[in-house]
Structures are given as C-alpha cells and as structure tokens.
Amino acid sequence: MKAICVFCGSSYGQSVKYKEAAKALGTFLAQSGTTLIYGGGKRGLMGEIAEAALRHQGRVIGIIPQFLKDREVAHDRLSELVVVDTMHTRKAKMYEAADGFIALPGGYGTYEELFEVLSWSRVGLHQKPIGLLNVEGFFDPLLHLLRHTVDSGFAAPEDLELIVSAEDVPTLYGQMNTFCRRRHS
C-alpha cells in the first residue's frame, strides 16, 4: 500500500489516547514510506496525524473543499493541498488516490466516509482494505452494529470480512496487508 486515506475527527475527543493514536499512525505511515491522504485540516486528530507524518518527513496530501479552506481550517504546510469544489469531489479524490482506508475516532463525517467506502467494497467497486484503529474500544459499538446487521439478515456473514480492526497501528497495518494478499491471490 503506497497511500492510505485516513478518516478522523477534526476535534480531539475526550481521551488523550485518540491524539496519541493519531500521532502514532502519522509517524508509522511516514516511517514506512506510505503517503497519508486525508481531509486537509489542521485541527483535531486531522491536524495531529498530518503533523506527525510531516515531522517524520512523510508525504501528506490534504484534500479539502474551498468552503472549508475559506474558514481557515486548511493545513498550510502539507506536501500537497488539493482544493476541490464539493465534499463529494473531495471523497472521490481521496478514494482515487488511496490504496486503503483507516478510520480513527471521529464524528459523523468520519462515519459517513467510512460507510461509503465500506458499501462500495460490498458492491464490488473496489477491493481496497478498510481498517478501524479501535482506540480504547471506540469502534466496539460499531462492530457490534455490523454483526447485528448480519444477524438480522441485512448483510452476509462474509461482509464482516470487508473491514479489519485492531487497537494498535502495526497490528492493523499487518491485517490490512493480509487482506490485500487474500483479495489479490
């Protein structure tokens, strides 16, 4: 995986562990030579992951709609900042540039981006790995909901294999690489 798109909050949340996880992921991506693609913001977990990657000489591509850039939330020291017209264009460009996706804790925007790439995987539009960095069990309720969806007959049991989850970055990255090997063998 040469480029990973990260979905995460533009705030910090209530646990310092979320901030630490963002820094760990940014550092890991930079040190492994993997380009970080993200929403282009400078606040919250978004800013932390970008700063950590940049601090370790990583390549960081931010993709942000003009209206958010106008609100002065764009990071100003990225390797590349792509300014687009709409949120839909932003997601399309993030998707096109990424070889995989990782979600960190975040809010509605994070969920929306995550579920879009998950549903695209489900209908066969891509075979890219999708990972949850499950910091302090943040995504446990979501994983429970996905199992409930299967148990209720709205998804197949194999659909649970479309997403991987781990509490630390190296384990998650390893699971994503295993997913790639399995899908492309």
mmCIF file of C-alpha atoms in Angstrom:
data_model
loop_
_atom_site.group_PDB
_atom_site.id
_atom_site.type_symbol
_atom_site.label_atom_id
_atom_site.label_comp_id
_atom_site.label_asym_id
_atom_site.label_seq_id
_atom_site.Cartn_x
_atom_site.Cartn_y
_atom_site.Cartn_z
ATOM 1 C CA MET A 1 0.000 0.000 0.000
ATOM 2 C CA LYS A 2 1.645 3.163 -1.192
ATOM 3 C CA ALA A 3 -1.049 5.577 0.010
ATOM 4 C CA ILE A 4 -3.526 5.310 2.871
ATOM 5 C CA CYS A 5 -6.544 7.565 3.270
ATOM 6 C CA VAL A 6 -7.332 8.308 6.900
ATOM 7 C CA PHE A 7 -10.762 9.376 8.108
ATOM 8 C CA CYS A 8 -10.761 11.017 11.545
ATOM 9 C CA GLY A 9 -12.147 13.789 13.673
ATOM 10 C CA SER A 10 -11.444 17.484 13.285
ATOM 11 C CA SER A 11 -11.650 17.637 17.077
ATOM 12 C CA TYR A 12 -9.728 15.711 19.733
ATOM 13 C CA GLY A 13 -12.483 13.833 21.510
ATOM 14 C CA GLN A 14 -12.393 13.264 25.247
ATOM 15 C CA SER A 15 -9.448 10.875 25.539
ATOM 16 C CA VAL A 16 -5.798 11.784 25.143
ATOM 17 C CA LYS A 17 -5.377 8.274 23.681
ATOM 18 C CA TYR A 18 -7.092 9.408 20.463
ATOM 19 C CA LYS A 19 -4.473 12.122 19.969
ATOM 20 C CA GLU A 20 -1.679 9.642 20.742
ATOM 21 C CA ALA A 21 -3.111 7.181 18.209
ATOM 22 C CA ALA A 22 -3.260 9.866 15.507
ATOM 23 C CA LYS A 23 0.377 10.732 16.143
ATOM 24 C CA ALA A 24 1.363 7.044 16.128
ATOM 25 C CA LEU A 25 -0.419 6.445 12.822
ATOM 26 C CA GLY A 26 1.097 9.525 11.172
ATOM 27 C CA THR A 27 4.559 8.507 12.362
ATOM 28 C CA PHE A 28 4.088 4.905 11.219
ATOM 29 C CA LEU A 29 2.915 5.926 7.747
ATOM 30 C CA ALA A 30 5.837 8.317 7.290
ATOM 31 C CA GLN A 31 8.407 5.812 8.518
ATOM 32 C CA SER A 32 7.005 3.079 6.274
ATOM 33 C CA GLY A 33 7.104 5.355 3.215
ATOM 34 C CA THR A 34 3.316 5.375 2.899
ATOM 35 C CA THR A 35 1.673 8.589 1.729
ATOM 36 C CA LEU A 36 -1.007 9.970 4.044
ATOM 37 C CA ILE A 37 -4.135 11.173 2.293
ATOM 38 C CA TYR A 38 -6.632 12.967 4.482
ATOM 39 C CA GLY A 39 -9.144 15.791 4.617
ATOM 40 C CA GLY A 40 -6.551 18.594 4.690
ATOM 41 C CA GLY A 41 -7.480 20.110 8.055
ATOM 42 C CA LYS A 42 -5.155 21.474 10.705
ATOM 43 C CA ARG A 43 -7.431 20.947 13.723
ATOM 44 C CA GLY A 44 -8.060 17.989 15.987
ATOM 45 C CA LEU A 45 -6.954 14.479 15.090
ATOM 46 C CA MET A 46 -6.666 15.538 11.453
ATOM 47 C CA GLY A 47 -4.004 18.071 12.354
ATOM 48 C CA GLU A 48 -2.206 15.664 14.677
ATOM 49 C CA ILE A 49 -1.842 12.901 12.110
ATOM 50 C CA ALA A 50 -0.600 15.336 9.471
ATOM 51 C CA GLU A 51 1.884 16.964 11.847
ATOM 52 C CA ALA A 52 3.266 13.600 12.949
ATOM 53 C CA ALA A 53 3.746 12.433 9.370
ATOM 54 C CA LEU A 54 5.393 15.711 8.354
ATOM 55 C CA ARG A 55 7.645 15.637 11.429
ATOM 56 C CA HIS A 56 8.992 12.306 10.158
ATOM 57 C CA GLN A 57 9.457 13.519 6.567
ATOM 58 C CA GLY A 58 6.324 11.758 5.312
ATOM 59 C CA ARG A 59 4.371 12.735 2.239
ATOM 60 C CA VAL A 60 0.996 14.236 3.197
ATOM 61 C CA ILE A 61 -1.750 15.074 0.719
ATOM 62 C CA GLY A 62 -4.723 17.020 2.000
ATOM 63 C CA ILE A 63 -7.939 17.268 0.018
ATOM 64 C CA ILE A 64 -10.300 20.000 1.144
ATOM 65 C CA PRO A 65 -13.314 21.798 -0.313
ATOM 66 C CA GLN A 66 -12.949 25.515 -0.934
ATOM 67 C CA PHE A 67 -15.586 26.470 1.664
ATOM 68 C CA LEU A 68 -13.568 24.772 4.440
ATOM 69 C CA LYS A 69 -10.329 26.317 3.205
ATOM 70 C CA ASP A 70 -12.074 29.699 3.321
ATOM 71 C CA ARG A 71 -12.840 29.099 7.004
ATOM 72 C CA GLU A 72 -9.060 28.858 7.532
ATOM 73 C CA VAL A 73 -9.129 25.222 8.612
ATOM 74 C CA ALA A 74 -6.724 24.012 5.905
ATOM 75 C CA HIS A 75 -3.268 22.885 6.945
ATOM 76 C CA ASP A 76 -0.724 25.207 5.353
ATOM 77 C CA ARG A 77 2.425 23.051 5.355
ATOM 78 C CA LEU A 78 1.411 19.867 3.554
ATOM 79 C CA SER A 79 3.317 18.166 0.767
ATOM 80 C CA GLU A 80 0.281 18.896 -1.380
ATOM 81 C CA LEU A 81 -3.080 20.542 -0.739
ATOM 82 C CA VAL A 82 -5.809 19.832 -3.295
ATOM 83 C CA VAL A 83 -8.705 22.280 -3.166
ATOM 84 C CA VAL A 84 -11.968 20.995 -4.636
ATOM 85 C CA ASP A 85 -15.469 22.356 -5.099
ATOM 86 C CA THR A 86 -17.611 19.986 -3.010
ATOM 87 C CA MET A 87 -17.471 17.356 -0.281
ATOM 88 C CA HIS A 88 -18.446 14.754 -2.896
ATOM 89 C CA THR A 89 -15.474 15.690 -5.065
ATOM 90 C CA ARG A 90 -13.239 15.564 -2.002
ATOM 91 C CA LYS A 91 -14.289 11.991 -1.200
ATOM 92 C CA ALA A 92 -13.911 10.897 -4.820
ATOM 93 C CA LYS A 93 -10.364 12.271 -4.995
ATOM 94 C CA MET A 94 -9.434 10.746 -1.638
ATOM 95 C CA TYR A 95 -10.758 7.384 -2.808
ATOM 96 C CA GLU A 96 -8.934 7.542 -6.163
ATOM 97 C CA ALA A 97 -5.591 8.348 -4.560
ATOM 98 C CA ALA A 98 -5.740 5.685 -1.821
ATOM 99 C CA ASP A 99 -4.720 2.033 -1.758
ATOM 100 C CA GLY A 100 -6.552 1.529 1.552
ATOM 101 C CA PHE A 101 -8.514 3.314 4.249
ATOM 102 C CA ILE A 102 -8.154 3.684 8.007
ATOM 103 C CA ALA A 103 -10.683 5.255 10.340
ATOM 104 C CA LEU A 104 -9.647 6.777 13.641
ATOM 105 C CA PRO A 105 -12.190 8.014 16.171
ATOM 106 C CA GLY A 106 -14.304 10.813 14.773
ATOM 107 C CA GLY A 107 -17.812 12.081 14.298
ATOM 108 C CA TYR A 108 -20.498 11.934 11.664
ATOM 109 C CA GLY A 109 -18.169 12.872 8.813
ATOM 110 C CA THR A 110 -15.813 10.041 9.730
ATOM 111 C CA TYR A 111 -18.693 7.567 9.805
ATOM 112 C CA GLU A 112 -20.066 8.834 6.515
ATOM 113 C CA GLU A 113 -16.716 8.440 4.757
ATOM 114 C CA LEU A 114 -16.142 5.029 6.324
ATOM 115 C CA PHE A 115 -19.564 3.677 5.397
ATOM 116 C CA GLU A 116 -19.264 4.928 1.844
ATOM 117 C CA VAL A 117 -16.023 3.012 1.188
ATOM 118 C CA LEU A 118 -17.445 0.011 3.058
ATOM 119 C CA SER A 119 -20.602 -0.050 0.940
ATOM 120 C CA TRP A 120 -18.528 0.425 -2.228
ATOM 121 C CA SER A 121 -16.452 -2.586 -1.217
ATOM 122 C CA ARG A 122 -19.621 -4.577 -0.560
ATOM 123 C CA VAL A 123 -20.963 -3.969 -4.070
ATOM 124 C CA GLY A 124 -17.592 -4.684 -5.678
ATOM 125 C CA LEU A 125 -16.483 -1.192 -6.682
ATOM 126 C CA HIS A 126 -13.114 -1.754 -5.024
ATOM 127 C CA GLN A 127 -11.057 -4.363 -3.198
ATOM 128 C CA LYS A 128 -9.058 -1.995 -1.019
ATOM 129 C CA PRO A 129 -8.553 -2.779 2.666
ATOM 130 C CA ILE A 130 -10.564 -0.885 5.252
ATOM 131 C CA GLY A 131 -9.290 -0.702 8.818
ATOM 132 C CA LEU A 132 -10.510 0.644 12.124
ATOM 133 C CA LEU A 133 -7.911 1.857 14.602
ATOM 134 C CA ASN A 134 -10.021 0.828 17.575
ATOM 135 C CA VAL A 135 -8.512 3.114 20.223
ATOM 136 C CA GLU A 136 -9.859 2.262 23.691
ATOM 137 C CA GLY A 137 -12.664 0.260 22.069
ATOM 138 C CA PHE A 138 -14.067 3.352 20.312
ATOM 139 C CA PHE A 139 -15.409 1.264 17.429
ATOM 140 C CA ASP A 140 -16.729 -1.641 19.541
ATOM 141 C CA PRO A 141 -20.341 -0.385 19.280
ATOM 142 C CA LEU A 142 -19.939 -0.036 15.509
ATOM 143 C CA LEU A 143 -18.531 -3.555 15.195
ATOM 144 C CA HIS A 144 -21.455 -4.796 17.287
ATOM 145 C CA LEU A 145 -23.861 -2.967 14.943
ATOM 146 C CA LEU A 146 -22.229 -4.589 11.897
ATOM 147 C CA ARG A 147 -22.633 -8.041 13.500
ATOM 148 C CA HIS A 148 -26.252 -7.173 14.336
ATOM 149 C CA THR A 149 -26.798 -6.178 10.698
ATOM 150 C CA VAL A 150 -25.591 -9.627 9.611
ATOM 151 C CA ASP A 151 -27.594 -11.403 12.326
ATOM 152 C CA SER A 152 -30.696 -9.509 11.209
ATOM 153 C CA GLY A 153 -30.277 -10.631 7.587
ATOM 154 C CA PHE A 154 -29.294 -7.289 6.045
ATOM 155 C CA ALA A 155 -25.733 -8.346 5.217
ATOM 156 C CA ALA A 156 -23.974 -11.633 4.617
ATOM 157 C CA PRO A 157 -21.576 -13.105 7.197
ATOM 158 C CA GLU A 158 -18.669 -12.688 4.744
ATOM 159 C CA ASP A 159 -19.383 -8.944 4.650
ATOM 160 C CA LEU A 160 -17.817 -8.729 8.111
ATOM 161 C CA GLU A 161 -14.506 -9.633 6.445
ATOM 162 C CA LEU A 162 -14.564 -6.388 4.440
ATOM 163 C CA ILE A 163 -13.288 -4.455 7.458
ATOM 164 C CA VAL A 164 -10.487 -5.189 9.914
ATOM 165 C CA SER A 165 -9.945 -3.761 13.362
ATOM 166 C CA ALA A 166 -7.053 -3.512 15.808
ATOM 167 C CA GLU A 167 -6.071 -1.445 18.825
ATOM 168 C CA ASP A 168 -2.565 -0.590 17.607
ATOM 169 C CA VAL A 169 -1.135 0.635 14.322
ATOM 170 C CA PRO A 170 1.335 -2.185 13.454
ATOM 171 C CA THR A 171 -1.297 -4.887 14.024
ATOM 172 C CA LEU A 172 -3.884 -3.016 11.970
ATOM 173 C CA TYR A 173 -1.436 -2.396 9.128
ATOM 174 C CA GLY A 174 -0.492 -6.094 9.135
ATOM 175 C CA GLN A 175 -4.164 -7.094 8.941
ATOM 176 C CA MET A 176 -4.678 -4.718 6.029
ATOM 177 C CA ASN A 177 -1.713 -6.211 4.166
ATOM 178 C CA THR A 178 -3.101 -9.701 4.792
ATOM 179 C CA PHE A 179 -6.432 -8.515 3.370
ATOM 180 C CA CYS A 180 -4.616 -7.295 0.232
ATOM 181 C CA ARG A 181 -2.810 -10.605 -0.235
ATOM 182 C CA ARG A 182 -6.028 -12.577 0.270
ATOM 183 C CA ARG A 183 -8.013 -10.431 -2.175
ATOM 184 C CA HIS A 184 -5.360 -10.470 -4.869
ATOM 185 C CA SER A 185 -4.371 -14.133 -4.734
#
